[in-house]
mmCIF file of C-alpha atoms in Angstrom:
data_model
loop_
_atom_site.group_PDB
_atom_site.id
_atom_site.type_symbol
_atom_site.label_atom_id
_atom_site.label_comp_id
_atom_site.label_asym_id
_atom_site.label_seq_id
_atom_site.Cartn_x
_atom_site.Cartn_y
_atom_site.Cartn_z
ATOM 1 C CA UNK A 1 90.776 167.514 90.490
ATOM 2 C CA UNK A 2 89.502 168.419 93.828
ATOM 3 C CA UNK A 3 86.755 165.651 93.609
ATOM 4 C CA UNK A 4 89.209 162.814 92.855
ATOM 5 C CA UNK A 5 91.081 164.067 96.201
ATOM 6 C CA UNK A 6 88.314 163.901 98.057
ATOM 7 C CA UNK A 7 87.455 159.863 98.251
ATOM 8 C CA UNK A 8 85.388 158.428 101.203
ATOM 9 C CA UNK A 9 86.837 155.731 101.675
ATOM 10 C CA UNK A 10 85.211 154.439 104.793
ATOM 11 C CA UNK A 11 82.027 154.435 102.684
ATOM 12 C CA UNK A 12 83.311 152.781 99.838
ATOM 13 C CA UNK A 13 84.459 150.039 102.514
ATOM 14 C CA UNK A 14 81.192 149.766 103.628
ATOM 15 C CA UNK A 15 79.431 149.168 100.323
ATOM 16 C CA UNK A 16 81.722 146.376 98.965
ATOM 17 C CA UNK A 17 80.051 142.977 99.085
ATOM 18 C CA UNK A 18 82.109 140.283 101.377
ATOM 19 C CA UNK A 19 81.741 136.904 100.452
ATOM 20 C CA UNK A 20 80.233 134.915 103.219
ATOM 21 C CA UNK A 21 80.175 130.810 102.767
ATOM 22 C CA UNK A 22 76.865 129.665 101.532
ATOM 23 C CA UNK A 23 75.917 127.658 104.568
ATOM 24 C CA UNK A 24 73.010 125.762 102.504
ATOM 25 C CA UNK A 25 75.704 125.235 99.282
ATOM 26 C CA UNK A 26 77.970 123.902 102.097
ATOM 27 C CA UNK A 27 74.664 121.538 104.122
ATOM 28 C CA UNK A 28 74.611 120.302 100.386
ATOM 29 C CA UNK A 29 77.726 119.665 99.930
ATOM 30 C CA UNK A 30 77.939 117.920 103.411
ATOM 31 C CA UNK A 31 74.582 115.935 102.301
ATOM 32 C CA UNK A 32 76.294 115.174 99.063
ATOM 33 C CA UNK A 33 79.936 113.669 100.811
ATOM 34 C CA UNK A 34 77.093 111.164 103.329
ATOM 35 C CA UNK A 35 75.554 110.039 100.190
ATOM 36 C CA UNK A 36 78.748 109.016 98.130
ATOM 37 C CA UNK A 37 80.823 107.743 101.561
ATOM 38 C CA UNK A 38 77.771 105.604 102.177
ATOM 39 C CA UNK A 39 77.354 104.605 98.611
ATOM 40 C CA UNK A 40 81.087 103.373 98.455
ATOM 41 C CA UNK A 41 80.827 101.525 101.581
ATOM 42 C CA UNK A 42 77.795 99.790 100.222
ATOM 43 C CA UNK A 43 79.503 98.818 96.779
ATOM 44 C CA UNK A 44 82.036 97.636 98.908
ATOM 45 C CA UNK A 45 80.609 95.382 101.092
ATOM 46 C CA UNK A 46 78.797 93.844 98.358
ATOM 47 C CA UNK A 47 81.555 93.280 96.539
ATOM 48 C CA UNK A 48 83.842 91.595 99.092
ATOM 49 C CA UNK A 49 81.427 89.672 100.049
ATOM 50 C CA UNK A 50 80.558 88.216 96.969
ATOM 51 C CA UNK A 51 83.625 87.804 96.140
ATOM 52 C CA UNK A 52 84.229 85.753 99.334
ATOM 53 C CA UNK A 53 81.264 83.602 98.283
ATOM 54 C CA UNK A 54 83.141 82.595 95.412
ATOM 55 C CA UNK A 55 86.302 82.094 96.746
ATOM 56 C CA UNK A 56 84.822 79.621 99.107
ATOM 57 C CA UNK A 57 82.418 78.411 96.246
ATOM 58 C CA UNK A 58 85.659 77.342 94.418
ATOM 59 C CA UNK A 59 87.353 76.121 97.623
ATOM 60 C CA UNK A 60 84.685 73.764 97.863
ATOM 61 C CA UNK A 61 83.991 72.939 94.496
ATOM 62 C CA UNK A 62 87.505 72.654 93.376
ATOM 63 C CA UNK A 63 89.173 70.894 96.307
ATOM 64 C CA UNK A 64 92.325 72.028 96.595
ATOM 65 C CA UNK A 65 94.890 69.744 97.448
ATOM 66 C CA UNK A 66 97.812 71.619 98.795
ATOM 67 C CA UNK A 67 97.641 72.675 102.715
ATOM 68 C CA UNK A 68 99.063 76.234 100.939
ATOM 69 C CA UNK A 69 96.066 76.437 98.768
ATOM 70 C CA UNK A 70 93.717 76.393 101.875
ATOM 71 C CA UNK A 71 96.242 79.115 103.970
ATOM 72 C CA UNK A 72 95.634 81.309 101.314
ATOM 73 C CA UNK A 73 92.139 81.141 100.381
ATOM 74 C CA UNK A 74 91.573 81.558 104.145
ATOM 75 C CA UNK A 75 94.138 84.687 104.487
ATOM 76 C CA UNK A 76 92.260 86.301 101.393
ATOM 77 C CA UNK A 77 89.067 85.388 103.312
ATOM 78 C CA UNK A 78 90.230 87.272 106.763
ATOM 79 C CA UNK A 79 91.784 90.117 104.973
ATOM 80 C CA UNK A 80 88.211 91.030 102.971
ATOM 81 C CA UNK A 81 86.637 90.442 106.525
ATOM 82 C CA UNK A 82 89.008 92.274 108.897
ATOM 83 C CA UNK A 83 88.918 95.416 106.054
ATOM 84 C CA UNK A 84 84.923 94.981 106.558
ATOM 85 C CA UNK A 85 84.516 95.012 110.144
ATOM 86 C CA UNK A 86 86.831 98.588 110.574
ATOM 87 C CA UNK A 87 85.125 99.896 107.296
ATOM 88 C CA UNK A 88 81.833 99.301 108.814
ATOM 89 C CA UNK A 89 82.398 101.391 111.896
ATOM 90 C CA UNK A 90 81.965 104.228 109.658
ATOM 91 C CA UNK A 91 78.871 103.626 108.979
ATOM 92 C CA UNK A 92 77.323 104.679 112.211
ATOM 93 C CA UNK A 93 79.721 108.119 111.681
ATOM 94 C CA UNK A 94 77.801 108.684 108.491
ATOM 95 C CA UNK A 95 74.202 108.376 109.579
ATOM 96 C CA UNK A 96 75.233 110.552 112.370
ATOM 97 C CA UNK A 97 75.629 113.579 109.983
ATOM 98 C CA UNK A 98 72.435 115.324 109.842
ATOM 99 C CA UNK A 99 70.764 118.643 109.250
ATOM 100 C CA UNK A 100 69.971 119.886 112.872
ATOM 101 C CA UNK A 101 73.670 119.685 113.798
ATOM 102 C CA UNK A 102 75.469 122.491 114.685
ATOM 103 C CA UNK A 103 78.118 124.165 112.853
ATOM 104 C CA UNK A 104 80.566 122.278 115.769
ATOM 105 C CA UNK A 105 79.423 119.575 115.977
ATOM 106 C CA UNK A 106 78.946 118.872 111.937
ATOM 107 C CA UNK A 107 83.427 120.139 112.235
ATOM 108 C CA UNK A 108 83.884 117.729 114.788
ATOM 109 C CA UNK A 109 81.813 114.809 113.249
ATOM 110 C CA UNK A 110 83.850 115.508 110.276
ATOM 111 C CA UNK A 111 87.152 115.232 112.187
ATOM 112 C CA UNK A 112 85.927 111.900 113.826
ATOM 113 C CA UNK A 113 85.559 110.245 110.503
ATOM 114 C CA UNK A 114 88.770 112.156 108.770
ATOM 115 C CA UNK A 115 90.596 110.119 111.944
ATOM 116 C CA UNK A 116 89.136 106.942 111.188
ATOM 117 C CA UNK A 117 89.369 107.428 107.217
ATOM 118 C CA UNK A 118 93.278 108.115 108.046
ATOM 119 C CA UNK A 119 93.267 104.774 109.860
ATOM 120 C CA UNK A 120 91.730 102.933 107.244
ATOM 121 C CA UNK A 121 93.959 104.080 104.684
ATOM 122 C CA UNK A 122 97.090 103.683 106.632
ATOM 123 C CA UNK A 123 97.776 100.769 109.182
ATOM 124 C CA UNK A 124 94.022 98.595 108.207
ATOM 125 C CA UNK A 125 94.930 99.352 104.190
ATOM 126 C CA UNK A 126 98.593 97.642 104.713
ATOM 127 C CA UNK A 127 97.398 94.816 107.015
ATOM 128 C CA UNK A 128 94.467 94.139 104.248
ATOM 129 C CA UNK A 129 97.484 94.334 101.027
ATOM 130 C CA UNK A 130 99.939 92.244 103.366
ATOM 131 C CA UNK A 131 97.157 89.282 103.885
ATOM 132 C CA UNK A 132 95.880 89.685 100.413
ATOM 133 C CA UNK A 133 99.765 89.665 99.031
ATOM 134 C CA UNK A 134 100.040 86.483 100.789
ATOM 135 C CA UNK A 135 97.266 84.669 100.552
ATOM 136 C CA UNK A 136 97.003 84.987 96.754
ATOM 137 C CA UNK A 137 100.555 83.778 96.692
ATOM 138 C CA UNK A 138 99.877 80.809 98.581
ATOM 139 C CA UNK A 139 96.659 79.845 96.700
ATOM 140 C CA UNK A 140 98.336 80.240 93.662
ATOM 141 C CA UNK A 141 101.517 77.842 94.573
ATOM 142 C CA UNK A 142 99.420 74.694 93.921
ATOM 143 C CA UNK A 143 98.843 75.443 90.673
ATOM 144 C CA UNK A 144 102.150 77.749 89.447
ATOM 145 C CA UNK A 145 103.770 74.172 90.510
ATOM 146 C CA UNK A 146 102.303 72.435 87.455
ATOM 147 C CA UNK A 147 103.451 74.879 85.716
ATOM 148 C CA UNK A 148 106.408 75.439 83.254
ATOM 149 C CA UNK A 149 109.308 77.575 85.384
ATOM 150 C CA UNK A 150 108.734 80.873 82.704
ATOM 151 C CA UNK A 151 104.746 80.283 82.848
ATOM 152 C CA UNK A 152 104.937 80.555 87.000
ATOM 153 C CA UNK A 153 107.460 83.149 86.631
ATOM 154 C CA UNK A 154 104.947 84.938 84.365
ATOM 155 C CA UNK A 155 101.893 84.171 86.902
ATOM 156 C CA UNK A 156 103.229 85.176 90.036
ATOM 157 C CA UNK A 157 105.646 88.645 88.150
ATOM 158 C CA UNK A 158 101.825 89.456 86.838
ATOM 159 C CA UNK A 159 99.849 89.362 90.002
ATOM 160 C CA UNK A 160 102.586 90.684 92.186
ATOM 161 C CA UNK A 161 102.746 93.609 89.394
ATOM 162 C CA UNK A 162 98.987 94.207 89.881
ATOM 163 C CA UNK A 163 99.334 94.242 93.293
ATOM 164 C CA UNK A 164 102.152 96.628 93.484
ATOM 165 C CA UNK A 165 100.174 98.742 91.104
ATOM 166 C CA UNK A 166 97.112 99.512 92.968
ATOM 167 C CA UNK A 167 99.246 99.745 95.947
ATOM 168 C CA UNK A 168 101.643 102.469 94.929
ATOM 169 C CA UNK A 169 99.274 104.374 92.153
ATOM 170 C CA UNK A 170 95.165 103.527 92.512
ATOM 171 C CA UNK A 171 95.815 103.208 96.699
ATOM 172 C CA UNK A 172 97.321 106.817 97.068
ATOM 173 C CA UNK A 173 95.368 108.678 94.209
ATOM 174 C CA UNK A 174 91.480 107.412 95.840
ATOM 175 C CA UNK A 175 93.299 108.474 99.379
ATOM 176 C CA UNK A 176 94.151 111.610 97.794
ATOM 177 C CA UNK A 177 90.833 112.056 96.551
ATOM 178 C CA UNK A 178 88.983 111.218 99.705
ATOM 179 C CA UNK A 179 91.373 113.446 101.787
ATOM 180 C CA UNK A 180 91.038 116.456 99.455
ATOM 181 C CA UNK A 181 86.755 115.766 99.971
ATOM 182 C CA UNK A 182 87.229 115.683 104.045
ATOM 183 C CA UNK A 183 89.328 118.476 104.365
ATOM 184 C CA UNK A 184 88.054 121.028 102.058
ATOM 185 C CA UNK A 185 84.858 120.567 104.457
ATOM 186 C CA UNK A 186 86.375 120.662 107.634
ATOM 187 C CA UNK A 187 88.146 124.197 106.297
ATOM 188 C CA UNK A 188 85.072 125.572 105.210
ATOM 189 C CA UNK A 189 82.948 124.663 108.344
ATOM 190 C CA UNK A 190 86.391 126.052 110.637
ATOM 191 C CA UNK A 191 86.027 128.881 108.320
ATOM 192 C CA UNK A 192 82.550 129.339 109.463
ATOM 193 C CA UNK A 193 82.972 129.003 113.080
ATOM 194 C CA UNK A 194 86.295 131.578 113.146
ATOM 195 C CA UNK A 195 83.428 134.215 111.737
ATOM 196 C CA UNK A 196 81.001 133.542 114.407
ATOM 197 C CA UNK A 197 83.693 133.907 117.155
ATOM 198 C CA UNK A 198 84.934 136.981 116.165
#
C-alpha cells in the first residue's frame, strides 16, 4: 500500500513521449499541396484553352448569323480568359514554395496564396459563372429559335440546370476541399512556430 502512495509524479511527467509535428512529414506534405495546385492549374489552362480553340473553330466554321450568337461566343471567350489571367498569378506563389524557407515564411507564403485562392473562389468564380451564364445563353438563342417552344424550353431548363448545379454543389464542395488542404497547413506550420516561441 505504501508503494502505490508514494508516486513520482514529476518523473513520470518527464518520461511520457510528447508528440512533436514531423517537420519532414509536414515539408512533404507542403511538397505534395505545390505539386497537385500546380498540376490543376496546368489541366486547367489546357483545357480552357482548348476549349476556346474550338469555340472559335466553330465560330468560324459555322458562321453564325445572329449578332447574339457572336456576344456570346465572345463573353464565353473573355470569361475562360479573365478566369486565366487571375488563376495564373498563382503560379509564381507556387514556385515560390521551396525547401530552404523558413518555418515563417513557408506560414506566410501559405497565407498569400489562401488570400488569393479565397479571391478566386469568391468575386473572379462569380464574374467567370455570370459571363459564362450569359454567353452560353446568347449563343444558344440562334439556334433554340428554330426550335419547337418545349424543345427550347428543354435546351435552355437543361443548361441553366447544369449550370446551377456546378454552381451550388461541384463549386462549393472543390472550395471546400481546397480550403480544408490550405488551412490544415497553415495550422500545422502556426502550430510549429507557437512551439519555437515559447
Amino acid at each position: 500500500m505504501d508503494n502505490d502512495n508514494n508516486i513520482d509524479f514529476k518523473d513520470l511527467w518527464k518520461k511520457q513521449s510528447v508528440s512533436q509535428p514531423d517537420i519532414t512529414d509536414l515539408l512533404a506534405r507542403v511538397g505534395k499541396f505545390k505539386k497537385a495546385a500546380l498540376r490543376s492549374l496546368w489541366i486547367s489552362n489546357i483545357l480552357l484553352c482548348l476549349t476556346s480553340t474550338f469555340i472559335i473553330f466553330v465560330w468560324v466554321y459555322y458562321q453564325p448569323q445572329f449578332i447574339s450568337t457572336k456576344i456570346g461566343i465572345v463573353l464565353v471567350i473573355l470569361a475562360m480568359a479573365i478566369y486565366l489571367l487571375v488563376y495564373n498569378k498563382l503560379l509564381e506563389n507556387y514556385k515560390n514554395i521551396d525547401a530552404t524557407a523558413t518555418n515563417q515564411e513557408y506560414l506566410q507564403k501559405l497565407i498569400s496564396i489562401k488570400k488569393k485562392q479565397q479571391f478566386l473562389q469568391t468575386k473572379m468564380m462569380s464574374l467567370y459563372f455570370l459571363l459564362l451564364t450569359a454567353g452560353i445563353c446568347l449563343y444558344m438563342y440562334e439556334y433554340a429559335s428554330r426550335m419547337s417552344a418545349l424543345g427550347a424550353s428543354l435546351t435552355y431548363g437543361i443548361t441553366l440546370l447544369w449550370i446551377l448545379f456546378n454552381w451550388f454543389y461541384i463549386r462549393p464542395k472543390q472550395t471546400r476541399k481546397q480550403q480544408e488542404k490550405i488551412n490544415s497547413l497553415i495550422e500545422k506550420f502556426e502550430e510549429i512556430n507557437n512551439q519555437f516561441e515559447s
